[in-house]
XYZ file of C-alpha atoms in Angstrom:
740
model
C -21.902 47.907 42.531
C -22.339 44.199 43.268
C -23.909 43.677 39.858
C -20.976 45.468 38.235
C -18.479 43.262 40.143
C -20.294 40.129 39.007
C -20.233 41.296 35.418
C -16.539 42.165 35.624
C -15.696 38.778 37.184
C -17.503 36.925 34.407
C -15.882 39.045 31.734
C -12.462 38.607 33.394
C -12.752 34.850 33.037
C -13.968 35.119 29.445
C -11.229 37.526 28.367
C -8.452 35.625 30.145
C -9.512 32.269 28.754
C -10.007 33.665 25.245
C -6.604 35.310 25.001
C -4.835 32.381 26.701
C -6.495 29.944 24.307
C -5.442 32.059 21.322
C -1.882 32.107 22.705
C -1.754 28.342 23.235
C -3.673 27.056 20.221
C -3.423 29.778 17.559
C 0.058 31.251 18.035
C 0.890 31.220 14.325
C -1.916 33.694 13.567
C -0.337 36.296 15.838
C 3.354 35.494 15.417
C 3.767 37.998 12.601
C 2.392 40.807 14.781
C 4.654 39.820 17.663
C 7.639 39.795 15.321
C 6.777 43.280 14.099
C 6.661 44.591 17.665
C 10.097 43.090 18.271
C 11.323 44.661 15.032
C 10.145 47.985 16.459
C 12.263 47.341 19.568
C 15.328 46.701 17.396
C 14.839 49.881 15.403
C 14.099 51.882 18.550
C 17.313 50.605 20.121
C 19.218 51.404 16.942
C 22.596 50.037 15.835
C 25.097 48.814 18.408
C 28.836 48.309 17.959
C 29.602 45.273 15.851
C 32.534 43.050 16.793
C 35.938 44.012 15.364
C 36.780 40.308 15.336
C 34.507 39.628 12.357
C 35.399 40.856 8.852
C 33.553 40.304 5.568
C 35.337 39.932 2.235
C 32.727 41.074 -0.259
C 32.330 39.856 -3.806
C 30.784 43.199 -4.673
C 29.881 44.913 -7.920
C 33.359 46.440 -8.186
C 35.031 43.042 -7.768
C 32.861 41.530 -10.488
C 33.535 44.512 -12.731
C 37.326 44.194 -12.359
C 37.797 40.424 -12.045
C 35.078 39.358 -14.466
C 31.662 37.832 -14.134
C 30.937 35.296 -11.405
C 31.920 32.498 -10.992
C 35.585 33.429 -11.299
C 38.344 31.045 -12.317
C 39.150 29.128 -9.171
C 42.825 29.991 -9.265
C 41.724 33.613 -8.676
C 39.656 32.550 -5.688
C 42.568 30.473 -4.436
C 44.739 33.586 -4.598
C 42.250 35.413 -2.369
C 42.513 32.615 0.224
C 46.305 32.691 0.033
C 46.441 36.463 0.515
C 44.052 36.270 3.485
C 46.149 33.538 5.085
C 49.387 35.448 4.516
C 47.779 38.468 6.205
C 47.336 36.391 9.371
C 43.607 35.667 9.178
C 42.490 33.444 12.028
C 39.805 31.438 10.214
C 38.041 31.810 6.864
C 34.433 30.842 6.201
C 33.010 30.567 2.676
C 29.393 31.590 2.158
C 29.786 30.011 -1.276
C 29.298 26.516 -2.721
C 31.626 25.166 -5.412
C 29.226 22.507 -6.641
C 30.411 22.180 -10.262
C 33.743 21.845 -12.021
C 35.555 24.979 -13.191
C 35.060 24.766 -16.954
C 37.691 27.464 -17.540
C 40.550 25.256 -16.314
C 43.253 24.758 -18.976
C 43.055 21.017 -18.275
C 39.372 21.025 -19.236
C 40.120 22.778 -22.537
C 42.970 20.363 -23.308
C 40.723 17.362 -22.721
C 37.948 18.896 -24.806
C 40.237 19.503 -27.801
C 42.348 16.352 -27.290
C 45.483 18.386 -26.618
C 48.471 17.301 -24.591
C 47.842 18.135 -20.951
C 51.425 18.346 -19.796
C 51.792 20.772 -16.915
C 48.506 22.569 -17.554
C 46.841 23.484 -14.238
C 43.505 22.168 -13.017
C 41.901 25.126 -11.207
C 39.699 22.839 -9.082
C 42.802 21.074 -7.776
C 44.518 24.423 -7.267
C 41.620 25.594 -5.106
C 41.464 22.239 -3.294
C 45.133 22.430 -2.401
C 44.705 26.044 -1.261
C 41.739 25.065 0.943
C 43.898 22.337 2.477
C 46.757 24.768 3.120
C 44.673 27.591 4.579
C 42.324 27.892 7.608
C 39.307 27.666 5.311
C 35.916 26.273 6.310
C 33.673 25.434 3.373
C 29.998 26.174 3.088
C 27.309 23.892 1.700
C 23.511 23.781 1.571
C 20.970 21.326 2.963
C 17.912 20.556 0.829
C 14.555 20.326 2.606
C 12.401 19.780 -0.464
C 13.760 16.721 -2.272
C 12.578 13.224 -1.327
C 15.163 11.450 -3.477
C 16.807 8.649 -1.515
C 19.810 8.680 -3.884
C 21.245 11.832 -2.349
C 24.760 13.116 -1.753
C 26.566 12.468 1.487
C 26.992 15.294 3.945
C 30.550 16.495 4.652
C 32.402 14.892 7.542
C 32.721 17.109 10.626
C 35.813 16.577 12.824
C 33.849 16.761 16.083
C 31.388 14.755 18.164
C 27.758 15.942 18.335
C 25.673 14.362 21.096
C 21.962 14.553 21.979
C 21.182 14.111 25.685
C 17.827 13.352 27.325
C 16.183 13.225 23.905
C 12.656 11.852 23.737
C 11.055 10.381 20.626
C 9.754 13.708 19.378
C 12.009 15.500 16.891
C 12.582 19.243 17.297
C 15.545 19.942 15.036
C 15.048 20.716 11.313
C 15.312 17.503 9.277
C 17.066 17.798 5.910
C 16.250 15.523 2.963
C 19.316 16.139 0.838
C 22.630 17.945 0.469
C 24.114 20.286 -2.112
C 27.843 19.771 -1.360
C 31.030 21.158 -2.855
C 32.887 19.430 -5.636
C 34.383 16.248 -4.201
C 38.011 17.200 -4.813
C 37.492 20.492 -2.979
C 35.353 19.019 -0.198
C 37.861 16.262 0.551
C 40.613 18.830 0.954
C 38.767 20.883 3.584
C 39.312 20.493 7.302
C 35.619 21.097 7.974
C 32.393 22.594 6.604
C 29.197 24.204 7.789
C 25.797 24.628 6.156
C 24.662 28.085 5.020
C 20.900 27.618 5.322
C 18.927 30.555 6.672
C 15.198 30.062 7.059
C 13.035 33.219 6.929
C 9.683 33.447 8.654
C 6.338 33.773 6.861
C 6.988 37.475 6.139
C 10.341 36.770 4.477
C 12.362 38.272 7.347
C 15.193 36.313 8.963
C 15.136 36.638 12.736
C 16.720 33.339 13.748
C 19.041 30.705 12.271
C 19.149 26.957 12.919
C 22.228 26.221 15.007
C 22.050 22.510 14.133
C 20.329 20.501 11.402
C 19.809 16.750 11.420
C 20.501 14.654 8.336
C 20.566 10.862 8.269
C 20.310 10.853 12.075
C 23.505 12.917 12.387
C 23.789 16.482 13.672
C 25.534 19.090 11.526
C 26.531 22.642 12.533
C 25.941 25.891 10.681
C 28.893 27.611 9.021
C 29.150 30.294 11.728
C 28.800 27.769 14.554
C 31.452 25.499 13.042
C 33.881 28.388 12.619
C 33.296 29.393 16.262
C 33.767 25.779 17.442
C 37.041 25.378 15.582
C 38.312 28.777 16.731
C 37.704 27.675 20.342
C 39.334 24.259 19.750
C 36.318 22.325 21.059
C 35.716 18.809 19.758
C 32.454 17.913 21.506
C 29.051 19.595 21.213
C 26.082 18.483 23.329
C 22.444 19.301 22.629
C 20.488 19.079 25.906
C 16.777 18.302 25.745
C 13.873 18.870 28.103
C 10.269 17.731 27.702
C 9.537 20.904 25.693
C 12.433 20.443 23.263
C 16.037 21.614 23.134
C 17.089 23.406 26.311
C 20.480 24.587 25.033
C 23.479 23.546 23.006
C 26.698 23.370 25.005
C 30.105 24.083 23.540
C 32.689 23.069 26.150
C 31.461 25.058 29.194
C 29.491 27.626 27.197
C 25.738 26.924 27.012
C 24.412 28.479 23.823
C 20.828 29.617 24.258
C 18.373 28.444 21.599
C 14.641 27.995 21.373
C 13.189 24.518 21.685
C 13.718 23.910 17.956
C 17.443 24.596 18.133
C 17.166 28.010 16.520
C 19.458 30.785 17.647
C 17.632 34.130 17.677
C 20.023 36.797 16.469
C 20.767 39.940 18.404
C 21.303 42.059 15.285
C 23.977 44.729 15.532
C 22.522 47.026 12.912
C 21.598 47.488 9.243
C 23.581 46.498 6.161
C 27.377 46.874 6.471
C 27.457 47.036 10.257
C 30.676 44.997 9.986
C 33.925 45.857 8.264
C 33.691 45.055 4.562
C 36.749 44.542 2.331
C 36.271 44.273 -1.426
C 37.339 40.889 -2.790
C 39.308 42.568 -5.598
C 41.423 44.390 -3.005
C 42.249 41.076 -1.342
C 43.059 39.562 -4.751
C 45.402 42.471 -5.502
C 46.820 42.141 -1.958
C 45.851 45.754 -1.359
C 44.980 45.083 2.294
C 46.222 45.981 5.757
C 47.117 42.831 7.760
C 45.992 44.641 10.928
C 42.399 44.432 9.631
C 42.611 40.634 9.331
C 45.116 39.288 11.806
C 43.595 36.574 14.013
C 40.038 37.401 12.952
C 36.995 35.564 11.676
C 36.744 36.290 7.946
C 33.628 35.479 5.964
C 33.624 35.540 2.178
C 30.262 36.297 0.589
C 28.559 38.653 -1.850
C 26.494 41.828 -1.751
C 26.161 42.017 -5.556
C 22.518 42.252 -6.557
C 22.990 39.963 -9.534
C 24.114 37.053 -7.343
C 20.864 37.164 -5.349
C 22.311 36.521 -1.893
C 20.283 39.304 -0.269
C 18.183 38.912 2.856
C 15.794 40.907 5.017
C 16.232 41.435 8.779
C 14.389 43.446 11.438
C 16.871 46.313 11.003
C 17.180 46.433 7.217
C 15.047 45.233 4.341
C 18.089 44.283 2.244
C 21.444 43.026 3.563
C 24.004 40.590 2.229
C 23.321 37.042 3.401
C 26.895 36.691 4.605
C 26.206 39.334 7.267
C 23.802 36.928 8.982
C 26.742 34.596 9.629
C 28.700 37.598 10.919
C 25.933 38.484 13.391
C 25.799 34.886 14.526
C 29.555 34.693 15.192
C 29.384 38.071 16.945
C 26.564 36.804 19.210
C 28.521 33.627 19.987
C 31.660 35.583 20.844
C 29.838 37.931 23.235
C 27.294 35.341 24.422
C 24.427 37.820 23.914
C 22.197 35.922 21.522
C 18.472 36.196 22.249
C 16.609 33.231 23.657
C 13.127 31.862 24.191
C 13.465 30.011 27.515
C 11.451 26.885 28.237
C 9.547 28.756 30.967
C 8.667 31.551 28.532
C 5.165 30.239 27.851
C 4.304 30.200 31.553
C 5.647 33.747 31.890
C 3.536 34.883 28.914
C 0.377 33.288 30.346
C 1.002 34.845 33.753
C 1.471 38.257 32.147
C -1.845 37.872 30.288
C -3.609 36.936 33.543
C -2.004 39.811 35.471
C -2.752 42.425 32.804
C -6.413 41.466 32.500
C -6.837 41.377 36.291
C -5.261 44.803 36.861
C -7.139 46.506 34.037
C -10.535 45.042 34.831
C -10.524 45.238 38.632
C -8.301 48.237 39.342
C -8.561 50.460 36.275
C -12.354 50.077 36.211
C -12.570 52.214 39.358
C -11.091 55.232 37.570
C -12.875 57.972 35.696
C -12.419 58.083 31.946
C -9.527 60.585 31.743
C -7.407 59.046 34.549
C -8.245 55.633 33.128
C -6.858 56.518 29.705
C -3.735 58.095 31.217
C -3.016 55.106 33.485
C -3.718 52.753 30.598
C -1.203 54.521 28.347
C 1.412 54.500 31.110
C 0.804 50.796 31.729
C 0.999 50.026 28.024
C 4.327 51.854 27.878
C 5.446 49.935 30.971
C 4.711 46.558 29.379
C 6.540 47.519 26.215
C 9.513 48.820 28.199
C 9.630 45.612 30.273
C 9.792 43.498 27.122
C 12.361 45.877 25.631
C 14.487 45.688 28.803
C 14.338 41.893 28.967
C 15.169 41.628 25.261
C 18.333 43.713 25.284
C 19.518 43.328 28.889
C 18.627 39.740 29.826
C 18.396 38.646 26.147
C 15.057 36.977 26.847
C 12.262 36.950 24.263
C 8.797 37.130 25.777
C 5.619 37.596 23.803
C 4.693 41.260 23.367
C 1.554 41.163 21.288
C -0.635 39.054 23.611
C -0.168 41.261 26.724
C -0.853 44.297 24.522
C -3.951 42.590 23.126
C -4.988 41.726 26.673
C -4.670 45.390 27.678
C -6.738 46.675 24.758
C -9.417 43.992 25.060
C -9.637 44.492 28.831
C -9.841 48.265 28.450
C -12.550 47.908 25.842
C -14.438 45.620 28.193
C -14.052 48.032 31.123
C -15.207 50.978 29.032
C -18.164 48.928 27.861
C -19.141 48.000 31.410
C -18.752 51.600 32.605
C -20.753 52.840 29.681
C -23.472 50.299 30.356
C -23.836 51.205 34.027
C -23.039 54.921 34.041
C -25.015 55.826 30.944
C -27.905 53.374 31.218
C -30.394 56.210 31.713
C -29.225 57.995 28.609
C -29.324 54.746 26.645
C -32.899 54.197 27.804
C -33.886 57.587 26.415
C -32.129 56.845 23.150
C -33.898 53.501 22.914
C -37.229 55.175 23.507
C -36.767 57.795 20.812
C -34.658 55.774 18.325
C -37.648 55.125 16.045
C -39.054 58.643 16.383
C -36.301 61.078 15.523
C -33.141 61.414 13.460
C -29.708 61.067 15.057
C -29.023 64.833 15.041
C -32.352 65.716 16.601
C -32.042 62.923 19.163
C -28.714 64.328 20.322
C -30.297 67.789 20.548
C -33.115 66.373 22.673
C -30.646 64.695 25.014
C -28.709 67.931 25.413
C -31.838 70.110 25.677
C -34.630 67.984 27.102
C -36.895 71.026 27.511
C -36.813 72.001 23.817
C -39.683 71.371 21.381
C -37.470 70.365 18.470
C -39.725 67.473 17.478
C -42.743 69.698 16.896
C -43.494 70.598 13.273
C -43.146 74.297 12.509
C -42.897 76.804 9.674
C -39.405 78.139 9.227
C -37.517 80.142 6.674
C -34.867 77.976 5.031
C -32.653 77.843 1.971
C -32.942 74.551 0.141
C -30.224 73.023 -2.044
C -30.510 70.474 -4.848
C -27.584 69.182 -6.911
C -27.448 66.599 -9.646
C -24.609 64.818 -11.471
C -24.803 65.345 -15.206
C -24.826 62.366 -17.648
C -25.256 59.930 -14.786
C -27.003 57.377 -17.008
C -24.045 57.304 -19.404
C -21.621 57.112 -16.492
C -23.433 54.148 -14.948
C -23.488 52.327 -18.289
C -19.782 52.985 -18.900
C -18.827 51.906 -15.366
C -19.876 48.341 -16.059
C -20.518 47.056 -12.529
C -22.393 48.195 -9.442
C -19.415 47.998 -7.077
C -17.318 50.413 -9.147
C -20.288 52.723 -9.659
C -20.979 52.940 -5.937
C -17.298 53.631 -5.254
C -17.351 56.327 -7.978
C -20.431 58.013 -6.498
C -18.988 57.882 -2.986
C -15.863 59.679 -4.223
C -18.143 62.435 -5.565
C -20.482 62.639 -2.578
C -17.715 62.713 0.036
C -16.155 66.116 -0.844
C -19.518 67.637 -1.798
C -21.045 66.616 1.526
C -18.017 67.881 3.456
C -18.397 71.311 1.858
C -22.096 71.470 2.813
C -21.415 70.453 6.406
C -18.507 72.889 6.730
C -20.902 75.665 5.679
C -23.302 74.565 8.457
C -25.794 72.926 6.106
C -27.836 69.813 6.850
C -27.786 66.994 4.304
C -31.353 65.750 4.082
C -30.911 62.799 1.753
C -29.075 61.354 -1.215
C -31.392 60.697 -4.144
C -29.377 58.470 -6.449
C -26.869 60.856 -7.996
C -28.468 63.910 -6.373
C -28.038 65.627 -3.005
C -30.775 67.469 -1.117
C -29.692 69.754 1.707
C -30.979 72.800 3.571
C -29.856 75.627 5.831
C -31.419 77.158 8.945
C -32.956 73.943 10.307
C -33.040 72.244 12.749
C -30.870 74.984 14.288
C -30.688 78.642 13.245
C -27.929 79.584 10.815
C -27.066 83.251 10.277
C -26.969 84.354 6.607
C -28.194 80.935 5.547
C -28.734 82.023 1.925
C -25.099 83.173 1.654
C -23.960 79.970 3.314
C -25.817 77.959 0.683
C -24.349 80.025 -2.182
C -20.826 79.733 -0.757
C -21.219 75.960 -0.431
C -22.492 75.745 -4.018
C -19.618 77.793 -5.469
C -17.062 75.852 -3.430
C -18.481 72.644 -4.881
C -18.119 73.990 -8.410
C -14.549 75.068 -7.675
C -13.803 71.615 -6.243
C -14.770 69.858 -9.479
C -11.359 70.310 -11.153
C -9.486 68.617 -8.319
C -12.170 65.926 -8.098
C -11.935 65.201 -11.820
C -8.134 65.034 -11.653
C -8.376 62.520 -8.820
C -10.913 60.399 -10.697
C -8.843 60.573 -13.888
C -5.855 59.122 -12.030
C -7.824 55.971 -11.129
C -7.510 53.254 -13.849
C -10.702 51.648 -12.535
C -12.667 54.436 -14.241
C -11.005 54.010 -17.642
C -14.286 53.609 -19.572
C -15.846 56.661 -17.946
C -12.719 58.711 -18.717
C -12.813 57.654 -22.375
C -16.511 58.509 -22.597
C -15.903 61.970 -21.145
C -12.900 62.614 -23.410
C -14.808 61.540 -26.526
C -17.621 63.916 -25.614
C -15.184 66.718 -24.769
C -16.664 66.987 -21.267
C -15.317 66.696 -17.722
C -15.753 63.340 -16.041
C -18.058 64.856 -13.412
C -20.202 67.957 -13.877
C -23.058 69.095 -11.649
C -25.999 71.473 -11.702
C -27.241 73.187 -8.528
C -30.529 74.872 -7.668
C -31.134 77.083 -4.611
C -34.346 78.554 -3.295
C -35.304 80.312 -0.068
C -38.651 80.520 1.601
C -40.851 79.413 4.476
C -41.211 75.625 4.621
C -42.582 73.110 7.080
C -39.826 71.522 9.133
C -40.076 68.721 11.645
C -39.893 65.012 12.307
C -41.983 63.160 9.746
C -42.646 59.517 9.028
C -44.203 56.601 10.900
C -43.803 54.945 14.276
C -41.452 52.479 12.595
C -39.255 54.880 10.652
C -39.116 58.655 10.794
C -36.728 61.474 9.988
C -36.344 65.185 10.426
C -36.977 66.819 7.043
C -38.523 69.777 5.184
C -41.536 69.990 2.846
C -43.426 72.718 1.012
C -43.427 74.834 -2.157
C -39.916 76.277 -1.601
C -38.518 72.762 -1.766
C -40.356 71.962 -4.993
C -39.155 75.205 -6.585
C -35.553 74.472 -5.536
C -35.758 71.117 -7.322
C -37.181 72.822 -10.473
C -34.359 75.376 -10.455
C -31.776 72.613 -10.412
C -33.414 70.811 -13.326
C -33.512 74.076 -15.359
C -29.691 74.234 -15.221
C -29.716 71.942 -18.258
C -32.090 74.209 -20.198
C -30.068 77.366 -19.524
C -26.669 75.596 -19.598
C -25.902 77.056 -16.183
C -24.227 75.523 -13.141
C -25.902 77.401 -10.295
C -29.477 78.664 -10.516
C -31.135 80.648 -7.724
C -34.545 82.248 -7.363
C -35.095 85.937 -6.767
C -36.279 84.926 -3.276
C -32.749 83.749 -2.487
C -31.117 86.669 -4.315
C -32.937 89.223 -2.165
C -31.533 87.603 0.982
C -27.885 87.580 -0.138
C -25.428 89.982 1.450
C -22.257 88.666 -0.183
C -20.736 89.944 -3.428
C -21.300 87.586 -6.365
C -21.319 87.769 -10.166
C -24.958 87.425 -11.300
C -26.666 86.798 -14.626
C -30.395 87.266 -15.046
C -31.611 84.163 -16.828
C -35.357 84.425 -17.188
C -38.726 85.446 -15.796
C -40.795 82.302 -15.898
C -43.729 80.432 -14.581
C -42.806 76.858 -13.785
C -45.111 73.913 -14.236
C -47.893 73.952 -11.641
C -47.336 77.607 -10.658
C -48.933 80.834 -11.943
C -46.714 83.367 -10.156
C -43.681 84.425 -12.242
C -40.273 83.566 -10.802
C -37.021 85.340 -11.596
C -34.222 82.885 -12.271
C -30.674 84.087 -11.748
C -27.380 82.408 -12.449
C -24.450 82.947 -10.080
C -21.177 82.644 -11.955
C -18.696 83.122 -9.132
C -17.591 85.157 -6.154
C -17.132 88.771 -7.253
C -13.509 88.848 -6.102
C -10.477 89.632 -8.208
C -8.496 86.678 -6.875
C -11.349 84.157 -7.243
C -10.361 81.398 -9.722
C -12.563 81.610 -12.850
C -15.366 79.120 -13.373
C -16.162 78.098 -16.968
C -14.951 81.396 -18.510
C -11.632 83.018 -19.455
C -11.226 85.982 -17.122
C -13.300 87.973 -14.665
C -12.901 91.130 -16.775
C -14.198 89.406 -19.923
C -17.159 87.978 -17.996
C -18.133 91.342 -16.477
C -17.893 93.006 -19.919
C -20.099 90.311 -21.416
C -22.686 90.496 -18.623
C -22.873 94.289 -18.814
C -23.808 94.113 -22.530
C -26.019 91.064 -21.939
C -28.103 92.787 -19.274
C -28.609 95.803 -21.619
C -30.057 93.381 -24.147
C -32.277 91.873 -21.437
C -33.695 95.307 -20.618
C -34.431 95.890 -24.324
C -36.049 92.460 -24.477
C -38.256 93.200 -21.442
C -39.238 96.518 -23.083
C -40.357 94.592 -26.205
C -37.502 96.096 -28.276
C -36.762 92.725 -29.801
C -34.845 94.021 -32.833
C -32.204 95.914 -30.823
C -32.060 93.141 -28.240
C -31.557 90.579 -31.024
C -28.626 92.552 -32.441
C -26.830 92.524 -29.072
C -27.551 88.856 -28.432
C -26.238 87.946 -31.903
C -23.170 90.114 -31.381
C -22.248 88.431 -28.102
C -23.030 84.999 -29.556
C -20.417 85.634 -32.265
C -17.699 86.168 -29.647
C -15.089 83.438 -29.395
C -15.078 83.678 -25.587
C -18.532 83.678 -24.077
C -19.584 82.118 -20.814
C -22.942 80.631 -21.833
C -23.767 79.752 -25.436
C -27.180 78.284 -24.705
C -28.664 81.460 -23.190
C -27.925 83.467 -26.349
C -29.442 80.782 -28.540
C -32.580 80.891 -26.364
C -33.007 84.665 -26.566
C -32.093 84.868 -30.270
C -34.860 82.345 -31.041
C -37.332 84.209 -28.826
C -36.511 87.610 -30.371
C -36.762 86.251 -33.910
C -40.101 84.689 -33.031
C -41.483 87.845 -31.421
C -40.282 90.004 -34.341
C -42.146 87.720 -36.703
C -45.169 87.281 -34.424
C -45.335 90.369 -32.142
C -46.866 89.496 -28.750
C -49.735 91.399 -27.198
C -49.267 92.867 -23.723
C -45.767 91.330 -23.484
C -44.601 91.115 -19.846
C -41.361 89.185 -20.361
C -42.722 86.011 -18.770
C -41.851 82.662 -20.310
C -43.882 79.626 -19.340
C -42.083 76.328 -18.691
C -44.507 73.504 -19.282
C -42.063 70.770 -18.219
C -39.900 70.249 -15.137
C -36.619 70.730 -16.987
């Protein structure tokens, strides 16, 4: 126990220092994860009631359709401002920049064509006069990219902005240039605010800069300026601490920001959480003054073509103007989120506390209580952060305490495993180079068994091979794609074998070797092997469809299509018999495997699939052991290379079930009819009646639908040969002098 405590103490220091160092020195690497956790909190909370005091006038698709493409003539826009003012709107904010002259003004046309100007209107002056006569606050944009010293001047703000206790370090965003409104319009405005919104590295906007510095002067955002004017405050103070900005005070209201002067938005909900009024309705004066009287009105656009769309934690696409609405709403209700200056100390303390509790208290629990307490504690941490976020409006880091919990739990489990299972690990270490993983687990569970001893045992062996593998590998073009291709084949095939209680012995390039009834007994192992084989053949269609859908295999697909073949085809050989099973190899590397004549014959049967154009060959040894109902075809009575004893080779077409999907033939009824006639011809052939057998083989070979063309060609050639050169003492045995 003392040793365990020493280990835990050392690991506690390592884990705490590692996570704390990552928090302090590598925060940007984990900020995205922390943001995503906070996004989860927002979506879990769901939408909340948006302020009725904020209304959005939307330059939407309908407005553009009815009033013409944007930008509109400025006398139209002026009419919108007039109608809003007449409806009693409290203050109007424009999420729009009028940076260029209105080229549709009659004055502009008169000047262009040297016509008499007379009383022709200048739409820019019309809009300027309307801005001067209405409670309109203009919007403009700061440029952070340009380094041109010959830049525009920023608009004048009718208020005093003061920095108190500021050190030399700069924390506010520093702008390099300004994109202002047209001078005649800008000069007419009472005030303006910038519209800049700065997304994080994932493109999501979670905070907005409350103030931006340009030419050593502080400037407010559009929403902040509207709120300041609505509250009739003429002085704004930014208070600093050693860590950066502490808060921004408006009269007696301290506005919480992070140390960079960013206001973290407490989003009310997804797109259109606020009341939207179409701009064309305002233009037509089709509005209810009750919806606008005394309220903050923002004019912006949700039209996709105008590209003022943003992403927030609660919606992937919202109109940019709604960010200003959320900001005003937060300012009105004083419920913006904040990252307090003491937040880092709180985060570090939470990391320390979490690691301490998990490693020194949780480590005393058994595995099941440990997991339960861990899950409850994890939920508790997340709830605490959720509660602080939406009740106290405090942002604390979520991802680092969660990381601390998982890393600490992993460490505790590792220590427990090391101490509680050291004896078992010692046994595994001792036998790691002697036995396979499956057998080692069996030894650990049954230490009295003699599983490692070699023995003779009846098994059914399985060999499969992918057809045209050489062509496939050449068409694939590179080793990485070929390995991926083969893994996509081997995965479902292996799963089928394992589900049928088979043991995969090895992968031999494009081939699989497996067996049944070892190392543990498997009832009806021959049937299990046949079922696995047929299931693999049935799975080929789905496998080929999946491969065909992958453009990475384009060359292989073309090769298969040109040859009129499936992308993947396989041949399978099964044989049953008594083999030697056991752990074989050296002291350095060994494995549990099978050897003997039955294995060699199984491999030969698979290779003969090509000769007989069959998919599943079995020996008569396997056939005699089968209890299931299958559709058989007798293929041949042969002696294979290296063997004198004749072997019956049978093909299994499918399960003999009416609802079994057909394999490589039209219908079950047609196949059974064909096989019935075929086996009559085989009996005639075995009886040396080659002429009558030949007639039947030729008849079937002329059928349009036949399940195996090659087998008829083989027997037609043999019958013709034996009719021409009658054999002596014919016993029906054909001798294969090659392996395939």
